[in-house]
Every structure is written in structure tokens, then in C-alpha cells.
Tab-separated table of C-alpha atoms and ligand atoms in Angstrom:
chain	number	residue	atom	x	y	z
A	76	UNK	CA	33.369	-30.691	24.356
A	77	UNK	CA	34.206	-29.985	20.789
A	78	UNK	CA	34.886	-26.541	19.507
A	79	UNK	CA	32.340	-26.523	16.811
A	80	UNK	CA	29.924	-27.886	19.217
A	81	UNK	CA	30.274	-24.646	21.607
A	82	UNK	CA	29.996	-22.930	18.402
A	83	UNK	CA	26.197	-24.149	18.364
A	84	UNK	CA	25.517	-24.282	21.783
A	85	UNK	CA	26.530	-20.413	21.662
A	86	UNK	CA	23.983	-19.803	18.810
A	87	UNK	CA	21.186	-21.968	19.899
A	88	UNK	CA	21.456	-19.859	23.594
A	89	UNK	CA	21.414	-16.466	21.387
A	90	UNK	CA	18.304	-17.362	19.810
A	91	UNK	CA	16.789	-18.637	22.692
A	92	UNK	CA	17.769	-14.925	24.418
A	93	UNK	CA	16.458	-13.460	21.252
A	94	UNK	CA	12.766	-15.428	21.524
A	95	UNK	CA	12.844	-14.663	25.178
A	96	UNK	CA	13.607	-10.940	24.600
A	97	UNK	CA	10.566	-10.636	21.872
A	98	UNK	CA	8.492	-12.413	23.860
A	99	UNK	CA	8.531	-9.992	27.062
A	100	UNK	CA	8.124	-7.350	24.541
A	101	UNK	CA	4.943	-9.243	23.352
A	102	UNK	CA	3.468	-9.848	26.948
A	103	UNK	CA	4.373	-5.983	27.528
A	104	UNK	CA	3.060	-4.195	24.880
A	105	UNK	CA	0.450	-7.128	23.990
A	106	UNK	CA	-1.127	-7.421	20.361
A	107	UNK	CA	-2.095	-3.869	20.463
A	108	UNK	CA	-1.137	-2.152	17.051
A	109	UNK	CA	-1.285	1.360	18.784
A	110	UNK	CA	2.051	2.043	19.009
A	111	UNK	CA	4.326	1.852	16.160
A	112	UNK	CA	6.654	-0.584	15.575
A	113	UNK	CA	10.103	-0.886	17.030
A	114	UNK	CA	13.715	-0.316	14.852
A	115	UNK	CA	14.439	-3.745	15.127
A	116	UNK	CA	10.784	-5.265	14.110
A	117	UNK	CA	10.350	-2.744	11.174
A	118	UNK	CA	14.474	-3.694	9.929
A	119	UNK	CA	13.504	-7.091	10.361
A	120	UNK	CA	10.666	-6.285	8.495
A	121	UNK	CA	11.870	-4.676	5.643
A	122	UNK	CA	15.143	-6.869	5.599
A	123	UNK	CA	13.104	-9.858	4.892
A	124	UNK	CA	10.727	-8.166	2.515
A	125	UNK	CA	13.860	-7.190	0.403
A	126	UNK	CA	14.992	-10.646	0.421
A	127	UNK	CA	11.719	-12.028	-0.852
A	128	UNK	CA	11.358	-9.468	-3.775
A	129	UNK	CA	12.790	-11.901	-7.024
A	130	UNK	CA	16.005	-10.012	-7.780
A	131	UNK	CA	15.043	-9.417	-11.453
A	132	UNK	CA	12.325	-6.933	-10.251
A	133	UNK	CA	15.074	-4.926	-9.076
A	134	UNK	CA	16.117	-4.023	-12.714
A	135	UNK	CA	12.973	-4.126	-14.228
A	136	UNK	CA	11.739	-1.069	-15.488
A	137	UNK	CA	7.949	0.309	-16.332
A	138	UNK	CA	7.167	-0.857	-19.718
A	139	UNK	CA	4.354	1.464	-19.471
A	140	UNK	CA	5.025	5.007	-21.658
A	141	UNK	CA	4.435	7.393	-18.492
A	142	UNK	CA	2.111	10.005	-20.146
A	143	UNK	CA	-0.345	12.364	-18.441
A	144	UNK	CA	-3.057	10.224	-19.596
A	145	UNK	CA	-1.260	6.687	-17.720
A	146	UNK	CA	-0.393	8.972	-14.476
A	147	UNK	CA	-4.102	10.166	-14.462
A	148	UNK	CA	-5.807	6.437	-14.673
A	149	UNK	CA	-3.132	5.448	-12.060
A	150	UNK	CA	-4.245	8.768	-10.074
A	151	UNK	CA	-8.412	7.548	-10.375
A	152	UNK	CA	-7.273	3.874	-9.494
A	153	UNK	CA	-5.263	4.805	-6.619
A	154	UNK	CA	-7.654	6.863	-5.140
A	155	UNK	CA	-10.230	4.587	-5.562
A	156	UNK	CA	-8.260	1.408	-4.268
A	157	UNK	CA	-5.235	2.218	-2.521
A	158	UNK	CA	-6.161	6.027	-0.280
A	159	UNK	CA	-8.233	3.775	1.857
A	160	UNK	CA	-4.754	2.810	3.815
A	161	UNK	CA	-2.398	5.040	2.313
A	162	UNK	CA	-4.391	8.226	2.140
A	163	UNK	CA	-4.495	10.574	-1.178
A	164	UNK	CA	-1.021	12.317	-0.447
A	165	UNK	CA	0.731	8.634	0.377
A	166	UNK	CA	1.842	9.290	3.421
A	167	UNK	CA	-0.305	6.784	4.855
A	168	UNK	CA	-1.906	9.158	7.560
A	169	UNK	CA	-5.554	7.557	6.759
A	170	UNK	CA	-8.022	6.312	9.880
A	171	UNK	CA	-7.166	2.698	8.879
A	172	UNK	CA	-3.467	3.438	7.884
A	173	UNK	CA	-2.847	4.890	11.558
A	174	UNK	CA	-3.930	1.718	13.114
A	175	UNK	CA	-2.106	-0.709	11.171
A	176	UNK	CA	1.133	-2.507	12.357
A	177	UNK	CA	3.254	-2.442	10.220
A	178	UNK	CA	2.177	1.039	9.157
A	179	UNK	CA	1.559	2.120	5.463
A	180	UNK	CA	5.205	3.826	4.560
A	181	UNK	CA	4.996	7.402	3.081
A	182	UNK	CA	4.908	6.289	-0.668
A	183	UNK	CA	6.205	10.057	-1.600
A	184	UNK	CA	9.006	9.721	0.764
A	185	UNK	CA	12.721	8.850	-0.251
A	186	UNK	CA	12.257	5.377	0.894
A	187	UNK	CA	9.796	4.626	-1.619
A	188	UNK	CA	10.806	6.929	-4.711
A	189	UNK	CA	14.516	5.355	-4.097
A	190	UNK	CA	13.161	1.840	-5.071
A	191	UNK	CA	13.244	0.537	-8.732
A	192	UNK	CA	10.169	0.554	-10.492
A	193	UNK	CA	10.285	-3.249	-10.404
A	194	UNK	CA	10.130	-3.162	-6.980
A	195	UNK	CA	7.520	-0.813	-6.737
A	196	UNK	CA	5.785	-2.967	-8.971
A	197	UNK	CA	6.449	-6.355	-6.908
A	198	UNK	CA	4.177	-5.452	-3.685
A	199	UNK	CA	1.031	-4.060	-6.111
A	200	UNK	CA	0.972	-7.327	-7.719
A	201	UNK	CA	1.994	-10.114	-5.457
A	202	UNK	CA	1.036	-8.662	-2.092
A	203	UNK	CA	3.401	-8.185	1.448
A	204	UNK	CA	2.768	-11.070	3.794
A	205	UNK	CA	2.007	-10.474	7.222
A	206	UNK	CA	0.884	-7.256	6.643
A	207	UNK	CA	-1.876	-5.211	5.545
A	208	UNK	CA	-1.011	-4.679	1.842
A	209	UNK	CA	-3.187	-6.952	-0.002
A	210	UNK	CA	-1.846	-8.540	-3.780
A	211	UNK	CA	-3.984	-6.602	-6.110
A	212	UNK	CA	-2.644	-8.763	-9.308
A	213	UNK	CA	-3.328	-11.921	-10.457
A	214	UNK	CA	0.811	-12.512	-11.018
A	215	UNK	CA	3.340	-11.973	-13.649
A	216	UNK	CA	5.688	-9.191	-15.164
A	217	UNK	CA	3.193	-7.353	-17.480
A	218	UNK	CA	-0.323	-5.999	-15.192
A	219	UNK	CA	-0.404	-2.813	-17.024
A	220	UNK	CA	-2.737	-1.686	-14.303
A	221	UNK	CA	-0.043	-2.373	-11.741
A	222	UNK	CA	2.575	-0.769	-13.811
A	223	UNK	CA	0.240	2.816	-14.485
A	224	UNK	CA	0.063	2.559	-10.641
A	225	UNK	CA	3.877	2.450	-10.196
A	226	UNK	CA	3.691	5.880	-12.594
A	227	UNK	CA	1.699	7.434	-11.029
A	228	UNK	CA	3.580	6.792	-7.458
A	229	UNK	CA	6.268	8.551	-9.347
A	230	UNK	CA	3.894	11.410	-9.585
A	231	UNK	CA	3.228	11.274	-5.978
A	232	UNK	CA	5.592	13.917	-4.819
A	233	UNK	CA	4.595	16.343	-7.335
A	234	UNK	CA	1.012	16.176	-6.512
A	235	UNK	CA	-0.905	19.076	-6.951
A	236	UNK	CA	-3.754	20.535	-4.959
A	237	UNK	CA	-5.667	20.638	-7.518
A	238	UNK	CA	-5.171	16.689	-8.020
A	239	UNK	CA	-5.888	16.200	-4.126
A	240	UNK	CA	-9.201	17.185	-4.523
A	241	UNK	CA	-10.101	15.487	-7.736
A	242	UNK	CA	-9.138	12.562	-5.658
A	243	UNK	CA	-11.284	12.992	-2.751
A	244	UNK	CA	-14.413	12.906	-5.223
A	245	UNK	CA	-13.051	9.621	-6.150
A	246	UNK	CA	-12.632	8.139	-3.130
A	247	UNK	CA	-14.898	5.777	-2.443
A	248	UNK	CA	-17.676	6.579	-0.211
A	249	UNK	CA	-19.395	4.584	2.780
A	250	UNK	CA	-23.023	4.201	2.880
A	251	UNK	CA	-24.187	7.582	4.648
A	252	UNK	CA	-21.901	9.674	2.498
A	253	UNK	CA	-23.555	8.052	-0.601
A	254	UNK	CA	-27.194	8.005	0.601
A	255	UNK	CA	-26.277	11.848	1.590
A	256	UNK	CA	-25.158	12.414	-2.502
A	257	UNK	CA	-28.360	10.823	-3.903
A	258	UNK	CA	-30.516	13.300	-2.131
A	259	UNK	CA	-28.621	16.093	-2.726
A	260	UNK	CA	-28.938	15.236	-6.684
A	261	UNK	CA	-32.539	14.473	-6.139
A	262	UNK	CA	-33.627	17.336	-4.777
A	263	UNK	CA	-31.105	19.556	-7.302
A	264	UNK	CA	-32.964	17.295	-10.047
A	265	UNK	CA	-36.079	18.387	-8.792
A	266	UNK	CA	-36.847	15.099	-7.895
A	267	UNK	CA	-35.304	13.223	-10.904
A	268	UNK	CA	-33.702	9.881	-10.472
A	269	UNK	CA	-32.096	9.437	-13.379
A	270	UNK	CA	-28.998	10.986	-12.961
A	271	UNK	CA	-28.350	9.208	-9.514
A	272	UNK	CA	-26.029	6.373	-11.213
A	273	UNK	CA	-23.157	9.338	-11.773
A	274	UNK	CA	-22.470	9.454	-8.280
A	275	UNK	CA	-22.074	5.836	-7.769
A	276	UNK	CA	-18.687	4.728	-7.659
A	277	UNK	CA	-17.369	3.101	-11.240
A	278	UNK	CA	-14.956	0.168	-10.759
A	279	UNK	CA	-11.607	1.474	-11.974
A	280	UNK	CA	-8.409	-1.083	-12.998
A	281	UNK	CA	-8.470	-3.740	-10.760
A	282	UNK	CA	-10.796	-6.189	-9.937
A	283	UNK	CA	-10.360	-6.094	-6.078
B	520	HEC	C1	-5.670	-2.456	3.491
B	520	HEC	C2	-4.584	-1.498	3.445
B	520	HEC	C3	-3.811	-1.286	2.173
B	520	HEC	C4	-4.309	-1.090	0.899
B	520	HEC	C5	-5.754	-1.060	0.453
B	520	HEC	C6	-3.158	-0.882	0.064
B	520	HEC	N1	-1.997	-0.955	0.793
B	520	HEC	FE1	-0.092	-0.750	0.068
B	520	HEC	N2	0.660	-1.178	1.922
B	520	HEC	C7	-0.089	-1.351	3.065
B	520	HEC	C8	0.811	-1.591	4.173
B	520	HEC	C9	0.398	-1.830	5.612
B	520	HEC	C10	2.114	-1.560	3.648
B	520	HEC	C11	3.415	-1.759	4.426
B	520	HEC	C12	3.784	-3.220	4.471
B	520	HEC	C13	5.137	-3.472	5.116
B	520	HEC	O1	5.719	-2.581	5.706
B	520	HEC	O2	5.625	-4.581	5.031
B	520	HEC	C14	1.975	-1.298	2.232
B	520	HEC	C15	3.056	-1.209	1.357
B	520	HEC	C16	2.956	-0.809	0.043
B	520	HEC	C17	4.085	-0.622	-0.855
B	520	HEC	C18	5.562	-0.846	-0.509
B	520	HEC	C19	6.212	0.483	-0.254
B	520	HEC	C20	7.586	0.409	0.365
B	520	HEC	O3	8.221	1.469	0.517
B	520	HEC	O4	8.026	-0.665	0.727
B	520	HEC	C21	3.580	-0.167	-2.053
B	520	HEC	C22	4.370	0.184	-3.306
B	520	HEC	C23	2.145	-0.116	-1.908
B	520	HEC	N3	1.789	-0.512	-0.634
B	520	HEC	C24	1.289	0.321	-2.899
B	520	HEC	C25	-0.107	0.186	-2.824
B	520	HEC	C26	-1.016	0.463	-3.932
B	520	HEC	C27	-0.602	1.015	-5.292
B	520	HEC	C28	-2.280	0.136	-3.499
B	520	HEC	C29	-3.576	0.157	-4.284
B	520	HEC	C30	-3.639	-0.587	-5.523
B	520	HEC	C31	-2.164	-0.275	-2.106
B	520	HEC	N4	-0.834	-0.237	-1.739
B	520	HEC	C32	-3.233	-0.633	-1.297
B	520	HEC	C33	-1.463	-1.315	3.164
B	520	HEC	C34	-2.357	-1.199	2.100
């Protein structure tokens, strides 16, 4: 046999290993996205995620003047859009952030905050296959909602308290929550319905 052809033989046997390997893991642990991710799924992961992000975005800076006014849209948008997975504080600790695989990162964490703004930007707008993060943008360099959300993630680790609970009025409410709002405005109304609208929720940025 020829060298180079033990050469493939070799890899083609290491793959195989490596699909047999994942696929005891699979039949093991099942679909169930319970328990977190393993090291070498979430490197994989994020390995091919960083190869997929255009490698302009990694210079790319926000065009956006980052003002209190841009960090505070970003802060109304975010809360309204984005808490729903990775909760008000980023961490991701949310009811449906805890049961997704892969899991929401901690967007204040070093991870995160050590990425360009580019790249921050890159996952808003376009999306992360296989995963939960939906593409909120409709493409391109210049979503100037996008880019007030990559502010205020720069803003995340100096959130205030005070902030927190501004954004948990913004959050968007379920059905019971909403119905409970209405009546509680009713009756302070003395049965008025006018004002009910002002506790609906208002589209903010985005579309989706
Ligand atoms: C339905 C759940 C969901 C919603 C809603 C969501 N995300 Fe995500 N997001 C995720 C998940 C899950 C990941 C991790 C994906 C991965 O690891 O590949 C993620 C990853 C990210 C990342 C990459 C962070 C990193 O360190 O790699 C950013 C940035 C991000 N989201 C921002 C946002 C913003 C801003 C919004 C709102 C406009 C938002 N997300 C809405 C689930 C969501």
C-alpha cells in the first residue's frame, strides 16, 4: 500500500471513531437539551461560528454615536425583543434561556464584551444557525437598530438597578399578565377604558 494512501485510511478511521464516539453520546444522553452542552460540542460550536462571521465584521466598528439616548432605545428594544432568552441582566438565566442547547452566553461576561463590535453586530443581524438566536435584520452593514443594540450590550455590565426594573415594565407580557393590567387600570380609572392602550406593548426597533 502507498504511504499517502495509509495517510487516508488513517483519517477516514478517525472520523469514523469520531461519528461513532458522538453518536453513543447521542443514544446516551438522547435529544434532551437538559443538560448543558459538552467542551467539545460548545468549542466546536463556537469554532465554527467564528469561522462563519465575514472577517471584515471583525474590524468594523459602531457607526452609531453611543449617547444615553442610543443606549436607552437599545435598552427598550432589548428588553422588549431579546430578555425573552437572554433575560434583562444578559446572563441568559431566563425560563426559555435555561432550556436551550446551545445556551444563551452571558452577554455581560468577558466572552462577549471581548468581541468587536462588528461581531457583536454579525449574530443581531444575520442570525446563528442551528441555534436558538433568530436573525433580527433584514442584512447589510448599516441596521442602525442592530448597531444601538450592540451599544447598549456595551452598557450591559454597567447596568443599574434602577434600569433592571424599567426593563421588567417593558418586557413583554403573556396574556394573563396583560388581562391582569387592564383591570387593574379599569378599576383605578373608575371604570374608564380609555387609558387601557398605555399598557399594551408598543412595537419597538425591529420588526420581528
Ligand atoms: C429565542 C431565543 C433568543 C432570542 C429572542 C435572542 N437570542 Fe441572542 N442568542 C440566543 C442563543 C441560544 C445564542 C447562542 C448561540 C450559540 O451559542 O451559537 C445567542 C447568541 C447571541 C449573541 C452572540 C454572543 C456571543 O458571545 O457569541 C448575541 C450578540 C445575541 N445573541 C444578541 C441578541 C440580541 C441583541 C437579541 C434581541 C434583538 C437576541 N440575541 C435575541 C438566543 C436568543
Amino acid at each position: 500500500m502507498k504511504r499517502w494512501s495509509v495517510g487516508i485510511l488513517a483519517v477516514l478511521v478517525l472520523i469514523l471513531g469520531m461519528c461513532a464516539l458522538y453518536a453513543t453520546h447521542m443514544i446516551r444522553h438522547g435529544f434532551s437539551t437538559r443538560t448543558p452542552p459538552s467542551g467539545v460540542e460548545t468549542t466546536m460550536a463556537t469554532t465554527m461560528r467564528d469561522m462563519a462571521v465575514p472577517a471584515r465584521y471583525k474590524t468594523l466598528k459602531n457607526p452609531v454615536p453611543v449617547t444615553p439616548e442610543v443606549i436607552h432605545e437599545g435598552l427598550a428594544h432589548y428588553a422588549d425583543h431579546c430578555a425573552v432568552c437572554h433575560a434583562n441582566n444578559g446572563s441568559g438565566d431566563s425560563m426559555l434561556g435555561k432550556g436551550m442547547y446551545p445556551r444563551p452566553p452571558n452577554l455581560a461576561g468577558q466572552e462577549t464584551q471581548s468581541m468587536s463590535d462588528g461581531e457583536i453586530y454579525y449574530p443581531i443581524e444575520y442570525g446563528i444557525r442551528l441555534s436558538g438566536m433568530p436573525a433580527f435584520g433584514d442584512g447589510g452593514d448599516n441596521d442602525i437598530e442592530s448597531w444601538k443594540l450592540v451599544a447598549f450590550l456595551r452598557h450591559l455590565p454597567k447596568l443599574t438597578p434602577e434600569e433592571e426594573a424599567e426593563m421588567e415594565r417593558l418586557n413583554p407580557k403573556g396574556p394573563d399578565e396583560m388581562k391582569e393590567e387592564m383591570d387593574e387600570e379599569k378599576f383605578l380609572n373608575g371604570g374608564d377604558t380609555s387609558a387601557q392602550t398605555t399598557t399594551m406593548q408598543k412595537q419597538k426597533g425591529h420588526k420581528r
